[in-house]
Amino acid sequence: MSTTGATADPLAALGSLPGVAESVESVRKAVDRVYGHRIMRRRSNEITSEAALRAARGSAALSGADWALEEVRRRTDFSGDDGARTVGAALRLSAEAGQLLSIWRQSPLRVLARLHLVAAADRADQVGRPRQQGEPVEEPLVDQPLPGADEVSGRLEGLSELIIAGSSAPALVMAAVVHGELLALRPFVSHNGLVARTAERIVLVGSGLDPKSVCPAEVGHAELGRTAYLAAFEGYLSGTPEGMATWIAHCGRAVELGARESTAVCEALQRGAA
């Protein structure tokens, strides 16, 4: 979805696409169930920490490092093979996301640069900046044609303007567009999927939909699987109303599944406290 030259609120119309309002309402109900749980009133910090861990595991799984949750929890060294480095990057991003909320609405490009720096700390000459013309991109999940560096620059600027201006569209719509646009552009030489999914969570948290970050969409994306993720993403790339609605609904279902995961964590903690 190109945002260059767009109207004052180009996302507003997306909220009225067939099925989107239903997805927004379903997400709201799922989020409300988590926040209404009695454990959240007493132990929300624990739920937030556990959600961050599970978000990192889910995002890494989509990027090709599908580790068991307990392995992610147990491991302390992530400097080994590619899988370990991917999981390490996902964990760092999950921890960093909450520190960037106050900057996001004023300077989203700065936040994206920071996210890439955190994820790809081992590539000092290429981190924290959009890729230049001719630079290859390592993205294990998405293999659609890459936009050129000039197009990336223009569309990133358009996305930034959209975020700063704000929108009357539901938070789910904004989060899905940010996620889809970053995945489509793949603006960095590596870790684009991890960065895109982290940016989606920043939008969901910063919008107030999930202020305690306990409904990790990354968990849901992983549960729905890579095939469904890519099929929905094709809808985003098509730019058609039907395709955009499919992508937004997919992101909504991912948030619902993340909320369900944290509800299960709440239930487990409640049983342990009984």
XYZ file of C-alpha atoms in Angstrom:
274
model
C 0.000 0.000 0.000
C 1.768 3.121 -1.171
C 1.137 6.055 1.140
C 2.936 8.662 -0.951
C 0.631 11.486 -1.943
C -2.215 10.006 0.073
C -5.209 11.863 1.470
C -5.338 13.217 4.995
C -6.512 9.908 6.455
C -6.072 7.153 3.848
C -6.565 4.400 6.432
C -10.060 5.463 7.457
C -11.664 3.740 4.478
C -9.957 0.467 5.348
C -11.940 0.272 8.558
C -15.156 0.006 6.537
C -14.026 -2.845 4.288
C -16.185 -5.983 4.456
C -15.259 -8.047 7.499
C -12.860 -5.515 9.008
C -15.327 -4.072 11.524
C -16.100 -7.623 12.662
C -12.387 -8.342 13.091
C -11.913 -5.143 15.086
C -14.805 -6.048 17.405
C -13.585 -9.624 17.841
C -10.113 -8.369 18.762
C -11.543 -5.917 21.262
C -13.517 -8.681 22.981
C -10.448 -10.940 23.146
C -8.318 -8.149 24.607
C -11.016 -7.262 27.133
C -11.127 -10.872 28.336
C -7.435 -10.803 29.187
C -7.570 -7.434 30.901
C -10.628 -8.482 32.865
C -8.943 -11.550 34.319
C -8.425 -11.365 38.074
C -4.739 -12.344 37.728
C -4.121 -9.259 35.578
C -5.121 -7.044 38.490
C -2.417 -8.525 40.715
C 0.299 -9.942 38.498
C 0.189 -8.033 35.224
C 3.964 -7.563 35.143
C 4.433 -11.326 35.056
C 1.945 -11.665 32.215
C 3.711 -8.902 30.274
C 7.104 -10.586 30.710
C 5.766 -13.967 29.649
C 4.003 -12.422 26.648
C 7.281 -10.796 25.546
C 9.069 -14.135 25.685
C 6.339 -15.888 23.721
C 6.199 -13.052 21.201
C 9.920 -13.430 20.538
C 9.585 -17.188 20.129
C 6.702 -16.766 17.687
C 8.400 -14.119 15.574
C 11.630 -16.129 15.405
C 9.648 -19.196 14.324
C 8.255 -17.287 11.347
C 11.807 -16.265 10.446
C 12.923 -19.888 10.376
C 14.032 -20.546 13.977
C 11.139 -22.575 15.360
C 12.379 -23.384 18.862
C 10.388 -24.815 21.711
C 9.379 -22.190 24.256
C 11.336 -23.860 27.040
C 14.473 -23.866 24.906
C 14.103 -20.114 24.374
C 13.550 -19.678 28.097
C 16.536 -21.835 29.071
C 19.150 -20.667 26.580
C 21.554 -17.903 27.543
C 23.949 -17.940 24.567
C 22.507 -16.908 21.203
C 25.769 -16.417 19.336
C 25.931 -19.830 17.694
C 24.244 -20.785 14.415
C 21.785 -18.778 12.333
C 18.817 -20.084 14.301
C 20.302 -19.028 17.609
C 21.115 -15.579 16.268
C 17.562 -15.194 14.953
C 16.087 -16.109 18.333
C 18.522 -13.756 20.055
C 17.507 -10.925 17.729
C 13.821 -11.581 18.390
C 14.391 -11.522 22.145
C 16.307 -8.255 21.945
C 13.556 -6.674 19.867
C 10.873 -7.864 22.251
C 12.721 -6.287 25.154
C 13.424 -3.054 23.265
C 9.897 -2.433 21.953
C 8.548 -1.080 25.214
C 11.343 1.480 25.440
C 10.399 3.120 22.145
C 6.708 3.867 22.581
C 7.191 7.539 23.429
C 9.292 8.088 20.301
C 7.133 6.199 17.808
C 4.465 8.826 17.143
C 7.039 11.626 16.808
C 9.766 9.813 14.868
C 8.809 6.361 13.566
C 11.778 6.180 11.215
C 14.106 6.690 14.140
C 12.382 3.822 15.937
C 12.679 1.548 12.919
C 16.381 2.352 12.648
C 16.813 1.549 16.313
C 14.943 -1.748 15.943
C 17.207 -2.799 13.107
C 20.285 -1.780 15.062
C 19.119 -3.933 17.981
C 18.280 -6.893 15.769
C 21.361 -6.841 13.532
C 24.072 -5.722 15.900
C 26.641 -7.921 14.160
C 26.563 -5.973 10.859
C 27.957 -2.619 11.934
C 28.336 -1.091 8.468
C 24.756 -1.809 7.367
C 22.636 -1.506 10.493
C 20.146 1.190 11.386
C 19.694 2.581 7.876
C 17.591 1.702 4.835
C 19.330 -0.509 2.315
C 21.111 1.142 -0.571
C 20.662 0.376 -4.247
C 22.140 -3.027 -5.103
C 22.509 -4.250 -1.534
C 21.167 -7.798 -1.129
C 18.454 -8.561 1.404
C 18.394 -11.607 3.650
C 14.788 -12.462 4.464
C 14.108 -16.169 4.970
C 10.327 -15.928 4.693
C 9.409 -13.406 2.010
C 10.717 -13.791 -1.535
C 8.515 -11.388 -3.486
C 10.338 -8.886 -5.730
C 12.083 -6.123 -3.833
C 11.136 -2.484 -4.378
C 14.084 -0.325 -5.393
C 15.900 1.852 -2.898
C 14.247 5.057 -4.167
C 10.778 3.560 -3.832
C 11.633 2.304 -0.347
C 12.721 5.785 0.685
C 9.563 7.421 -0.622
C 7.203 4.884 0.885
C 8.969 4.935 4.246
C 8.565 8.689 4.321
C 4.891 8.312 3.453
C 4.417 5.731 6.193
C 6.157 8.015 8.673
C 3.888 10.929 7.758
C 0.853 8.700 8.165
C 1.899 7.606 11.652
C 2.765 11.122 12.803
C -0.502 12.561 11.457
C -2.521 9.849 13.192
C -5.683 8.226 11.906
C -9.272 7.668 12.890
C -8.919 4.063 11.732
C -8.948 1.361 14.419
C -5.608 0.405 15.955
C -5.798 -3.015 14.301
C -5.941 -1.390 10.860
C -2.951 0.860 11.542
C -0.956 -2.037 13.000
C -1.723 -4.275 10.026
C -0.728 -1.589 7.526
C 2.545 -0.821 9.319
C 3.345 -4.542 9.465
C 2.396 -5.165 5.832
C 4.186 -2.112 4.452
C 7.445 -2.926 6.209
C 7.245 -6.531 5.059
C 6.556 -5.385 1.501
C 9.415 -2.870 1.470
C 11.980 -4.930 3.380
C 13.849 -1.656 3.950
C 16.872 -3.187 5.687
C 19.429 -5.715 4.550
C 18.269 -8.234 7.166
C 15.748 -8.968 9.928
C 12.878 -7.224 8.154
C 10.242 -9.714 9.258
C 11.309 -9.430 12.886
C 11.283 -5.629 12.689
C 7.876 -5.535 10.944
C 6.244 -7.725 13.570
C 7.793 -5.700 16.391
C 6.490 -2.491 14.817
C 3.023 -4.034 14.666
C 3.180 -4.657 18.415
C 4.399 -1.111 19.093
C 1.319 0.225 17.287
C -1.035 -2.066 19.213
C 0.500 -1.072 22.544
C 0.946 2.622 21.801
C -2.611 2.962 20.511
C -3.988 1.905 23.873
C -5.564 -1.280 22.524
C -3.052 -3.404 24.446
C -1.268 -0.965 26.778
C 0.377 -3.653 28.919
C 1.554 -5.629 25.855
C -0.107 -8.884 26.882
C -1.705 -9.816 23.541
C 1.313 -10.736 21.388
C 0.267 -10.956 17.746
C 3.540 -12.747 16.998
C 2.225 -15.769 18.905
C -0.855 -15.831 16.718
C 1.060 -15.354 13.478
C 3.219 -18.331 14.353
C 0.233 -20.445 15.377
C -1.591 -19.686 12.139
C 1.547 -20.757 10.289
C 3.859 -19.507 7.583
C 1.617 -20.632 4.717
C -1.400 -18.672 5.986
C 0.832 -15.694 6.828
C 2.211 -15.515 3.302
C -1.202 -16.068 1.697
C -2.657 -13.159 3.694
C 0.393 -11.038 2.888
C -0.248 -11.614 -0.820
C -3.560 -9.907 -0.183
C -1.760 -6.879 1.220
C 0.575 -6.783 -1.770
C -2.379 -6.882 -4.167
C -3.647 -3.586 -2.780
C -7.239 -4.587 -3.580
C -9.999 -4.009 -1.018
C -10.504 -7.751 -0.697
C -6.799 -8.387 -0.278
C -6.367 -5.653 2.305
C -9.372 -6.933 4.243
C -7.886 -10.433 4.220
C -4.566 -9.160 5.602
C -6.210 -7.048 8.308
C -8.423 -9.949 9.340
C -5.390 -12.233 9.497
C -3.576 -9.772 11.750
C -6.706 -9.502 13.875
C -6.893 -13.248 14.292
C -3.223 -13.250 15.310
C -3.945 -10.711 18.061
C -6.880 -12.815 19.250
C -4.670 -15.886 19.485
C -2.044 -13.881 21.361
C -4.751 -12.777 23.789
C -5.889 -16.370 24.189
C -2.315 -17.403 24.974
C -2.028 -14.833 27.750
C -5.450 -15.811 29.081
C -4.132 -19.365 29.379
C -1.082 -18.042 31.251
C -3.423 -16.193 33.620
C -5.400 -19.387 34.190
C -2.226 -21.345 34.918
C -1.062 -18.747 37.432
C -4.483 -18.741 39.063
C -4.425 -22.525 39.439
C -0.964 -22.296 40.966
C -2.133 -19.687 43.441
C -5.238 -21.637 44.439
